PDB file of C-alpha atoms in Angstrom:
ATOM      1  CA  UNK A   1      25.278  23.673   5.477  1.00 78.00           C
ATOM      2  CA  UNK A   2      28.859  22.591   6.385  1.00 83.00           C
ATOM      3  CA  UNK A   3      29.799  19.299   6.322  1.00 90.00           C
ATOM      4  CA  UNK A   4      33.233  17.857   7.536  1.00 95.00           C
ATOM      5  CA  UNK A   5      34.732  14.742   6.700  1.00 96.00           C
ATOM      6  CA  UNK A   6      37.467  12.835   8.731  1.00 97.00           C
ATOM      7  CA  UNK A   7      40.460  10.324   7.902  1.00 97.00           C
ATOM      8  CA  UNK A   8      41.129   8.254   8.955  1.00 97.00           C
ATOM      9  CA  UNK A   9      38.400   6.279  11.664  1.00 96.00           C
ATOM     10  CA  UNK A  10      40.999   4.565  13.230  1.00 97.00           C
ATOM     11  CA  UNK A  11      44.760   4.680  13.165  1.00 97.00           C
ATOM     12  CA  UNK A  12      47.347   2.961  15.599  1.00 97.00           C
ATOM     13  CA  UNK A  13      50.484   3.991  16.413  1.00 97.00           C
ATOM     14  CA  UNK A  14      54.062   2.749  17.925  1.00 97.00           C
ATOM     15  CA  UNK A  15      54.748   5.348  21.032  1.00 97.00           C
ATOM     16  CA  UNK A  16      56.896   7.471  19.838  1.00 97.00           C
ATOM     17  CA  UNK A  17      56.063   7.574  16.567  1.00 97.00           C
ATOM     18  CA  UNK A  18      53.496  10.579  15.170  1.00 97.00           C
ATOM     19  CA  UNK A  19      50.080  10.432  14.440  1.00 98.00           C
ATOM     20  CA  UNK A  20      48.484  12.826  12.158  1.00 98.00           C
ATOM     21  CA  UNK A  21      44.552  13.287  11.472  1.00 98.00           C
ATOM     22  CA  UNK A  22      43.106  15.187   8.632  1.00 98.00           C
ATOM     23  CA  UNK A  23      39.878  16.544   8.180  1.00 98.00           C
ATOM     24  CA  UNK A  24      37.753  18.287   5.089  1.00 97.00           C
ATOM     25  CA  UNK A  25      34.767  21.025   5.125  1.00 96.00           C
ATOM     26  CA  UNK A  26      32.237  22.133   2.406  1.00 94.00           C
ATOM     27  CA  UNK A  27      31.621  25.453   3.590  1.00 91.00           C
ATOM     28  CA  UNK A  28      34.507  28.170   2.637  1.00 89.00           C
ATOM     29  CA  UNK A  29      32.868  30.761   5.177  1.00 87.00           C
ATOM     30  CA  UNK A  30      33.939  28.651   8.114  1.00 91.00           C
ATOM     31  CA  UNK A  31      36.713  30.400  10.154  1.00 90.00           C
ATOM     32  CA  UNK A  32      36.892  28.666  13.019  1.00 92.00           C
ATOM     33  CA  UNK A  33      38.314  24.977  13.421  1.00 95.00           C
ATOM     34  CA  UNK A  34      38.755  23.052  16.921  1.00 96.00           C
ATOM     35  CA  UNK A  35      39.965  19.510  17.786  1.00 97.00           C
ATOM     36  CA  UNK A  36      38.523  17.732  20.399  1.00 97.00           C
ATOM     37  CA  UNK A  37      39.811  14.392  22.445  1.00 97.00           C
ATOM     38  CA  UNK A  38      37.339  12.073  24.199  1.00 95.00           C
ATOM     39  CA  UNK A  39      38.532   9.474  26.411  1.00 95.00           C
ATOM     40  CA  UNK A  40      36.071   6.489  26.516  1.00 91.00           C
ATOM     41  CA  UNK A  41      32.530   7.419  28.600  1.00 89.00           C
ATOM     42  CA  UNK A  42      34.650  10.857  29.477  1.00 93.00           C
ATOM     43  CA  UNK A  43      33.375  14.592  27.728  1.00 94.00           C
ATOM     44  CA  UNK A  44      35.523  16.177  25.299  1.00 95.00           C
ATOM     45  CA  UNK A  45      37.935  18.572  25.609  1.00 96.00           C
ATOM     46  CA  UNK A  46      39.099  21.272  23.118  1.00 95.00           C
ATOM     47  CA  UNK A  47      42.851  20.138  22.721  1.00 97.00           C
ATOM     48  CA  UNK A  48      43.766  22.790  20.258  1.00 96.00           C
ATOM     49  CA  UNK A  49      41.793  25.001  17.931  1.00 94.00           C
ATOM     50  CA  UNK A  50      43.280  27.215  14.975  1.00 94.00           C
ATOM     51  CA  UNK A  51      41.149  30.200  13.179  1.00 90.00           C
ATOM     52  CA  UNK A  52      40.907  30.947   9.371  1.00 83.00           C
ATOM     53  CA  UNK A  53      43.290  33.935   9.616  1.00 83.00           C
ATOM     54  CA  UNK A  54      46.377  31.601  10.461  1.00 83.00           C
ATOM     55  CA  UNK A  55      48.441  28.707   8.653  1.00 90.00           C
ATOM     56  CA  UNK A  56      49.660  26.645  11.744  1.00 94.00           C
ATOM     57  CA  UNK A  57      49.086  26.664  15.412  1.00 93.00           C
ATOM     58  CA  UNK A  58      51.677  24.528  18.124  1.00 96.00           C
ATOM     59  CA  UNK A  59      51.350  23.196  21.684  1.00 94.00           C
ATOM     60  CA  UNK A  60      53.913  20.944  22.713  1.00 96.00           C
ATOM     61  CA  UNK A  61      53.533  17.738  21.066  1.00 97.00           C
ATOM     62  CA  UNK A  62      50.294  19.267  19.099  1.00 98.00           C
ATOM     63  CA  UNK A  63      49.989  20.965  16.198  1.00 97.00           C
ATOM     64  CA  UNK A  64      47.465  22.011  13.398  1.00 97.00           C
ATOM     65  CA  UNK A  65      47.802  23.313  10.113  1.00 97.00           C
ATOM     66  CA  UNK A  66      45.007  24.600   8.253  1.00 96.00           C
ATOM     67  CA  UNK A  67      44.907  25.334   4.098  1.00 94.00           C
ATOM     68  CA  UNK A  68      41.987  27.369   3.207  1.00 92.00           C
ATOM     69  CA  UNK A  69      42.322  27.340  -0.368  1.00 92.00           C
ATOM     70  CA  UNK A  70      42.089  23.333  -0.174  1.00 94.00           C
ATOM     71  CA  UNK A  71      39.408  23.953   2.652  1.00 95.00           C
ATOM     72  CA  UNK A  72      41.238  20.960   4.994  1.00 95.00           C
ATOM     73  CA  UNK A  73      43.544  21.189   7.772  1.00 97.00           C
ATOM     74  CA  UNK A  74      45.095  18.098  10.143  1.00 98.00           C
ATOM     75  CA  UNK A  75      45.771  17.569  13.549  1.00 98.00           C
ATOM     76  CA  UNK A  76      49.564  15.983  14.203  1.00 98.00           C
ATOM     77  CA  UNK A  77      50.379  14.627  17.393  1.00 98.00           C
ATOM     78  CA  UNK A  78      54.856  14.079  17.984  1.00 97.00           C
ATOM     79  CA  UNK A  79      56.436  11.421  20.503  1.00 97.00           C
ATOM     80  CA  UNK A  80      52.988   9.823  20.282  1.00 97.00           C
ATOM     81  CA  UNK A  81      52.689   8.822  24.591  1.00 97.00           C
ATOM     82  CA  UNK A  82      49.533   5.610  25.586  1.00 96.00           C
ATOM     83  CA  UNK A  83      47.721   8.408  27.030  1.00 96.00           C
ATOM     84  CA  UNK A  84      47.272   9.843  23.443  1.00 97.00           C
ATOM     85  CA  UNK A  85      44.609   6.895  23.238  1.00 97.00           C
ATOM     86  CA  UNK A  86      41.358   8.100  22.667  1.00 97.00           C
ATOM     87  CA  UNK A  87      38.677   9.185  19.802  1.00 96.00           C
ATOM     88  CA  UNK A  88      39.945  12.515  18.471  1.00 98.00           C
ATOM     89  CA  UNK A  89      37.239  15.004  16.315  1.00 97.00           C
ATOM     90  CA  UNK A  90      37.768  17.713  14.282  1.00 97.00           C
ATOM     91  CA  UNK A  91      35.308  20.329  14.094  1.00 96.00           C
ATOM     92  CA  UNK A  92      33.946  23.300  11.917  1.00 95.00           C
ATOM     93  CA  UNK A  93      32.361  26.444  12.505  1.00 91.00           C
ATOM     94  CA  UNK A  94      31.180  29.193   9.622  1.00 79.00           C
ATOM     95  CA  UNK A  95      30.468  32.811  10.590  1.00 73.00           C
ATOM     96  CA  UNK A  96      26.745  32.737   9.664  1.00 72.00           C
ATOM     97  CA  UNK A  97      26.482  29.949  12.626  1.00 73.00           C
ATOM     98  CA  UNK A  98      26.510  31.692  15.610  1.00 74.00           C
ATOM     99  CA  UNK A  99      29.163  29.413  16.830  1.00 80.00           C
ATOM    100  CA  UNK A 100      27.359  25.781  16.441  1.00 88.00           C
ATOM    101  CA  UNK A 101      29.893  23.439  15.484  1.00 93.00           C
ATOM    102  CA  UNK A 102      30.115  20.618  12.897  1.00 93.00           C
ATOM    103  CA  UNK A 103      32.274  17.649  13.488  1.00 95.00           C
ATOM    104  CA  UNK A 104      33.552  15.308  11.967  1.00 95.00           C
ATOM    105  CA  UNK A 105      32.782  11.440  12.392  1.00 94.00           C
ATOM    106  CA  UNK A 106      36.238  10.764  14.748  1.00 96.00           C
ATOM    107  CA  UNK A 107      39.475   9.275  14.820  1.00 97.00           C
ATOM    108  CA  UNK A 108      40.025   6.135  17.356  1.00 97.00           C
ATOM    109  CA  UNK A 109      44.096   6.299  18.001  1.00 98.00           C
ATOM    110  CA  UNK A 110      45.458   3.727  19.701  1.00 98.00           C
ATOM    111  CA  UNK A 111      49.171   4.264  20.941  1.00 97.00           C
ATOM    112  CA  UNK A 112      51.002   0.894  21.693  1.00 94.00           C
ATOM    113  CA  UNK A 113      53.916   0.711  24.100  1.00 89.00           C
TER     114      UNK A 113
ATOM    115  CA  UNK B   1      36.192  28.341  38.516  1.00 58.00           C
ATOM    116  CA  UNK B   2      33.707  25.180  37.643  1.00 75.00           C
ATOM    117  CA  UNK B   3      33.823  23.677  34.948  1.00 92.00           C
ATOM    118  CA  UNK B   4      30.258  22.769  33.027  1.00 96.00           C
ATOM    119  CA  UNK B   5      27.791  20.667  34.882  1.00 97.00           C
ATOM    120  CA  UNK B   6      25.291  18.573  33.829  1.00 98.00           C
ATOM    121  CA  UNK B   7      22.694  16.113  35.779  1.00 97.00           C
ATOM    122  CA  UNK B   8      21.813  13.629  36.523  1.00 97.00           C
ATOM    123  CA  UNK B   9      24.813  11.954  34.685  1.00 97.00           C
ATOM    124  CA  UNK B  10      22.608   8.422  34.313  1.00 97.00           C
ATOM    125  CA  UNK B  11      18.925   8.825  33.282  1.00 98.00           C
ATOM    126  CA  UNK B  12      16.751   5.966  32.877  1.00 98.00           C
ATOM    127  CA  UNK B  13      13.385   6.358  31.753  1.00 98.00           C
ATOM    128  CA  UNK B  14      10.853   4.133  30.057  1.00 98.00           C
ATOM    129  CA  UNK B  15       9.049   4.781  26.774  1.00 97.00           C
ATOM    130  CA  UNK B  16       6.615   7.370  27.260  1.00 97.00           C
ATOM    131  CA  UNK B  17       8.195   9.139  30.111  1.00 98.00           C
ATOM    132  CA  UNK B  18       9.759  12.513  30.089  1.00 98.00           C
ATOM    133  CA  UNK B  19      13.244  13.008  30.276  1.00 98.00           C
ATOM    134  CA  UNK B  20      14.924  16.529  31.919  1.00 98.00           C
ATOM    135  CA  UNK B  21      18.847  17.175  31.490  1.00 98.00           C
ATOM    136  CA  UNK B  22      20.220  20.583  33.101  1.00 98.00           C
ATOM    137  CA  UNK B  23      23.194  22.212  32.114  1.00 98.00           C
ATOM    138  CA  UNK B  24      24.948  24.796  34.171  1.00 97.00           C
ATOM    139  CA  UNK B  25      27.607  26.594  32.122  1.00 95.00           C
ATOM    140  CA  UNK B  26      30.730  27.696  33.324  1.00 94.00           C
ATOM    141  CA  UNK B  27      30.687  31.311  35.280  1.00 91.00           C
ATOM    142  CA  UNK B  28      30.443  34.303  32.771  1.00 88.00           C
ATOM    143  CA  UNK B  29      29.373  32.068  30.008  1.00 91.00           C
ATOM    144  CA  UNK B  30      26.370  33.204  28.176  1.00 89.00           C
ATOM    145  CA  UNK B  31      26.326  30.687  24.994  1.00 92.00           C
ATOM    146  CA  UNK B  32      25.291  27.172  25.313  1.00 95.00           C
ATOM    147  CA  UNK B  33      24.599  24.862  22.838  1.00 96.00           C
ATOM    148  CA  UNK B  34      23.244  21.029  23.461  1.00 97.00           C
ATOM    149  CA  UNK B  35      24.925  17.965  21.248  1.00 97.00           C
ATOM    150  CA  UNK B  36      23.964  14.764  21.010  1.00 97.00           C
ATOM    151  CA  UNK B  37      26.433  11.774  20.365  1.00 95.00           C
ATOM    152  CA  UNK B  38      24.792   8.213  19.526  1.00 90.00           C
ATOM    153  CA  UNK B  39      27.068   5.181  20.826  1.00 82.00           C
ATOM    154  CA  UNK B  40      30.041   5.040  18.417  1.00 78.00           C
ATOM    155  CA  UNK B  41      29.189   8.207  16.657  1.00 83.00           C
ATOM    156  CA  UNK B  42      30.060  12.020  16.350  1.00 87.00           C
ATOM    157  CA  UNK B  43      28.767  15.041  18.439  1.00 94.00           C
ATOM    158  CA  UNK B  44      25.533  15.837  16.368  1.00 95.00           C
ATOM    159  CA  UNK B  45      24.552  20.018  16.952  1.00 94.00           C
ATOM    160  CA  UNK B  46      20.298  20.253  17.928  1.00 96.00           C
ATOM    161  CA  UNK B  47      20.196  23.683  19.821  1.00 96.00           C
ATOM    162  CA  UNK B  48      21.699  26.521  20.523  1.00 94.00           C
ATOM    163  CA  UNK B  49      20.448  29.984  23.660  1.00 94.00           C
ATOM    164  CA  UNK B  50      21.525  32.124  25.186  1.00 92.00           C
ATOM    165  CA  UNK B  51      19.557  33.533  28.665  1.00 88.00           C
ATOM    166  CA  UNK B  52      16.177  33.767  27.988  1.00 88.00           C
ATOM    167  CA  UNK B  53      16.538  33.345  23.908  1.00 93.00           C
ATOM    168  CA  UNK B  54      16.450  30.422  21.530  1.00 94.00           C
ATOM    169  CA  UNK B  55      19.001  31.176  18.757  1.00 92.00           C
ATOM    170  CA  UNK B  56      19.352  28.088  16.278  1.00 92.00           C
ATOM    171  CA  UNK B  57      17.248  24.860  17.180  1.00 93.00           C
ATOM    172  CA  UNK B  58      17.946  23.572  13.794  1.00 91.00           C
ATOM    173  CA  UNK B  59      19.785  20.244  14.863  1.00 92.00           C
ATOM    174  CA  UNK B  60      16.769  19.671  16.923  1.00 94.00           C
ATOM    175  CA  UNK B  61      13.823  17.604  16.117  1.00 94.00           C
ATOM    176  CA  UNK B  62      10.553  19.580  15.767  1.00 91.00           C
ATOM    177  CA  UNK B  63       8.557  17.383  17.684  1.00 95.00           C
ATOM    178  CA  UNK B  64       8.714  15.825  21.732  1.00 97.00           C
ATOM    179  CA  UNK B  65      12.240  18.086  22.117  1.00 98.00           C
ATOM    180  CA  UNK B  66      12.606  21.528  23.977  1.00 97.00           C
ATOM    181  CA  UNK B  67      15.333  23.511  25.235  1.00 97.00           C
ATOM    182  CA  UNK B  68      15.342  26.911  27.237  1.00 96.00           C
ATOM    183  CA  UNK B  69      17.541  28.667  28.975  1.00 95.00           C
ATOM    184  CA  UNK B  70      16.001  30.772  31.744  1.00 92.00           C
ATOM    185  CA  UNK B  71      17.192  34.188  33.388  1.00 90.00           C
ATOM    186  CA  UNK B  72      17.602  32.564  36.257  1.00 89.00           C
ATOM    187  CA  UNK B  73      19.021  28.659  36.737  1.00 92.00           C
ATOM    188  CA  UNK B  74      20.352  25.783  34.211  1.00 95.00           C
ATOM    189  CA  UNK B  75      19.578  24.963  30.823  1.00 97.00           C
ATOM    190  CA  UNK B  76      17.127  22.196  30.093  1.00 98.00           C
ATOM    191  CA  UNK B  77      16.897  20.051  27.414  1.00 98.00           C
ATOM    192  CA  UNK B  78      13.670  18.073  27.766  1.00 98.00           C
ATOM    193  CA  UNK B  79      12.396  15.467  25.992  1.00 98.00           C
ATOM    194  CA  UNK B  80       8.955  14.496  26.068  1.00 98.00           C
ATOM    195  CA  UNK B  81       7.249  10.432  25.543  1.00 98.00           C
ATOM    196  CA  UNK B  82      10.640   9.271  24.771  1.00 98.00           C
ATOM    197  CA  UNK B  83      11.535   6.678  22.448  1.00 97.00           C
ATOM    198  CA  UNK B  84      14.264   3.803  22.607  1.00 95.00           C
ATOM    199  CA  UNK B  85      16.180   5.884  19.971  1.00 94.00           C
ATOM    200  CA  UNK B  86      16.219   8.379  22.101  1.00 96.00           C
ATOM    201  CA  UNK B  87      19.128   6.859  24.093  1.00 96.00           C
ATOM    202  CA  UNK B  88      22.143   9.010  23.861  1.00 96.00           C
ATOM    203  CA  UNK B  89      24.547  11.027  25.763  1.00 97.00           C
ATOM    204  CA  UNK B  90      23.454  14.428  25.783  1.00 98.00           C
ATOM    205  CA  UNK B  91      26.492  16.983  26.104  1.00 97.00           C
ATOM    206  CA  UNK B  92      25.936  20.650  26.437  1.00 97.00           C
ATOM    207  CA  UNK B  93      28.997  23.315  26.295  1.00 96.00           C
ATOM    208  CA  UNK B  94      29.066  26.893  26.960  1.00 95.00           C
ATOM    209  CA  UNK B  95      31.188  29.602  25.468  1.00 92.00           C
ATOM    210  CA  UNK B  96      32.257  33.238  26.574  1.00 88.00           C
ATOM    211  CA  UNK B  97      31.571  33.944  23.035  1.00 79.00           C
ATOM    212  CA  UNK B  98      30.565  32.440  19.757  1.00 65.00           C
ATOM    213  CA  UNK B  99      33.144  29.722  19.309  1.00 75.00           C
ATOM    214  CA  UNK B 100      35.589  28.341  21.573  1.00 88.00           C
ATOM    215  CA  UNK B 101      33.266  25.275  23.330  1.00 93.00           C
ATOM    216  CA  UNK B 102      33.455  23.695  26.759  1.00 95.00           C
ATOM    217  CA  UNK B 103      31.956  20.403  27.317  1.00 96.00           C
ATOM    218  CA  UNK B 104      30.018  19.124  30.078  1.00 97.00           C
ATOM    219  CA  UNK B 105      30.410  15.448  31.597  1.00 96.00           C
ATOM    220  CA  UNK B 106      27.114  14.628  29.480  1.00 97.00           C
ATOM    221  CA  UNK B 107      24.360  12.576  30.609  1.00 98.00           C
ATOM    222  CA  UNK B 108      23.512   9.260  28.844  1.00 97.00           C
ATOM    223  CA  UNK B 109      20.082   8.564  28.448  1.00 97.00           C
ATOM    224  CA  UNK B 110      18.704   4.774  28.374  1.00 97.00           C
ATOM    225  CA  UNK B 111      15.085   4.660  27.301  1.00 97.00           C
ATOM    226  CA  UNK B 112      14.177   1.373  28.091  1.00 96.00           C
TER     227      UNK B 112
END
């Protein structure tokens, strides 16, 4: 089954300054790869996503890029803001899983004024 | 349009006891899945239906766990003579379509 791995578990950053996340996967029929944010005791909520058939997705001060030959891709967050703070996961989903997702373990960013 | 619900948000329950979660998807979603995040943790898949059909339980443990998703009303994830590891906030999402995942408020479950 697919396994994802994510780097780092925490990271803190200077506002202003970017953050960038990066995640691995095992299985090279996944095709679809979201990020997630999750404030503390809040649900989480799909912040970006990116499928196999594309290099690079933007919105805003979010981007991903994905490289399927390396089978990782990285979330980067610009002009890092405090309300960036919160656990970020990636996330993987092959075709032969009828959608179930696999995350990874999470990123705790911390954004300091 | 509504997002995904889920109650009760807080669920206490004593060992032995059942536990029930419902999960009302968003409107014209057909795909829900439950997840299960441990304090400090991940989102961990267990189960995934669509009305009326069980399509991949394979996150979920075989025994004291059951999901369905009827024609008619939420999903339920229940959870029979619960355990202390049982505590947990339960998330389910629902999807238009296999993939892109919206997330419920959860409900965290406190076996005491």
């Amino acid at each position: 089954g697919e396994n994802v791995e994510q780097h780092p578990s925490t990271l803190s950053v200077q506002e202003g300054d970017s953050a960038v996340i990066k995640c691995t996967y095992s299985d090279s029929a996944s095709n679809y790869f979201p990020w997630y944010k999750q404030e503390l005791g809040k649900r989480p909520q799909l912040i970006i996503d990116i499928r196999s058939n594309v290099g690079e997705k933007k919105d805003q001060r979010i981007a991903v890029t994905l490289n399927k030959t390396a089978k990782h891709f990285s979330l980067h967050i610009t002009e890092t803001q405090p309300e960036d703070s919160a656990v970020y996961f990636c996330a993987a989903s092959p075709t032969d899983s009828w959608g179930k997702l696999q995350f990874g373990a999470g990123t705790q960013v911390v954004v300091t004024p | 349009n509504a997002g995904v619900m889920q109650n009760p948000r807080h669920l206490v329950r004593r060992r032995g006891q059942e536990a029930r979660l419902r999960c009302s998807p968003m409107k014209g979603h057909s795909h829900v899945y439950w997840y299960r995040q441990l304090p400090e943790e991940g989102l961990k898949f267990m189960v995934y239906l669509q009305k009326e059909n069980i399509i991949d339980e394979s996150g979920m443990p075989k025994e004291r766990f059951s999901a369905e998703f009827p024609k008619e009303g939420p999903s339920i994830l229940r959870i029979q003579q619960v355990v202390r590891g049982d505590s947990a906030a339960y998330f389910c999402a629902s999807s238009p379509s296999a993939n892109e995942q919206f997330f419920g408020p959860g409900t965290r479950l406190t076996v005491l």
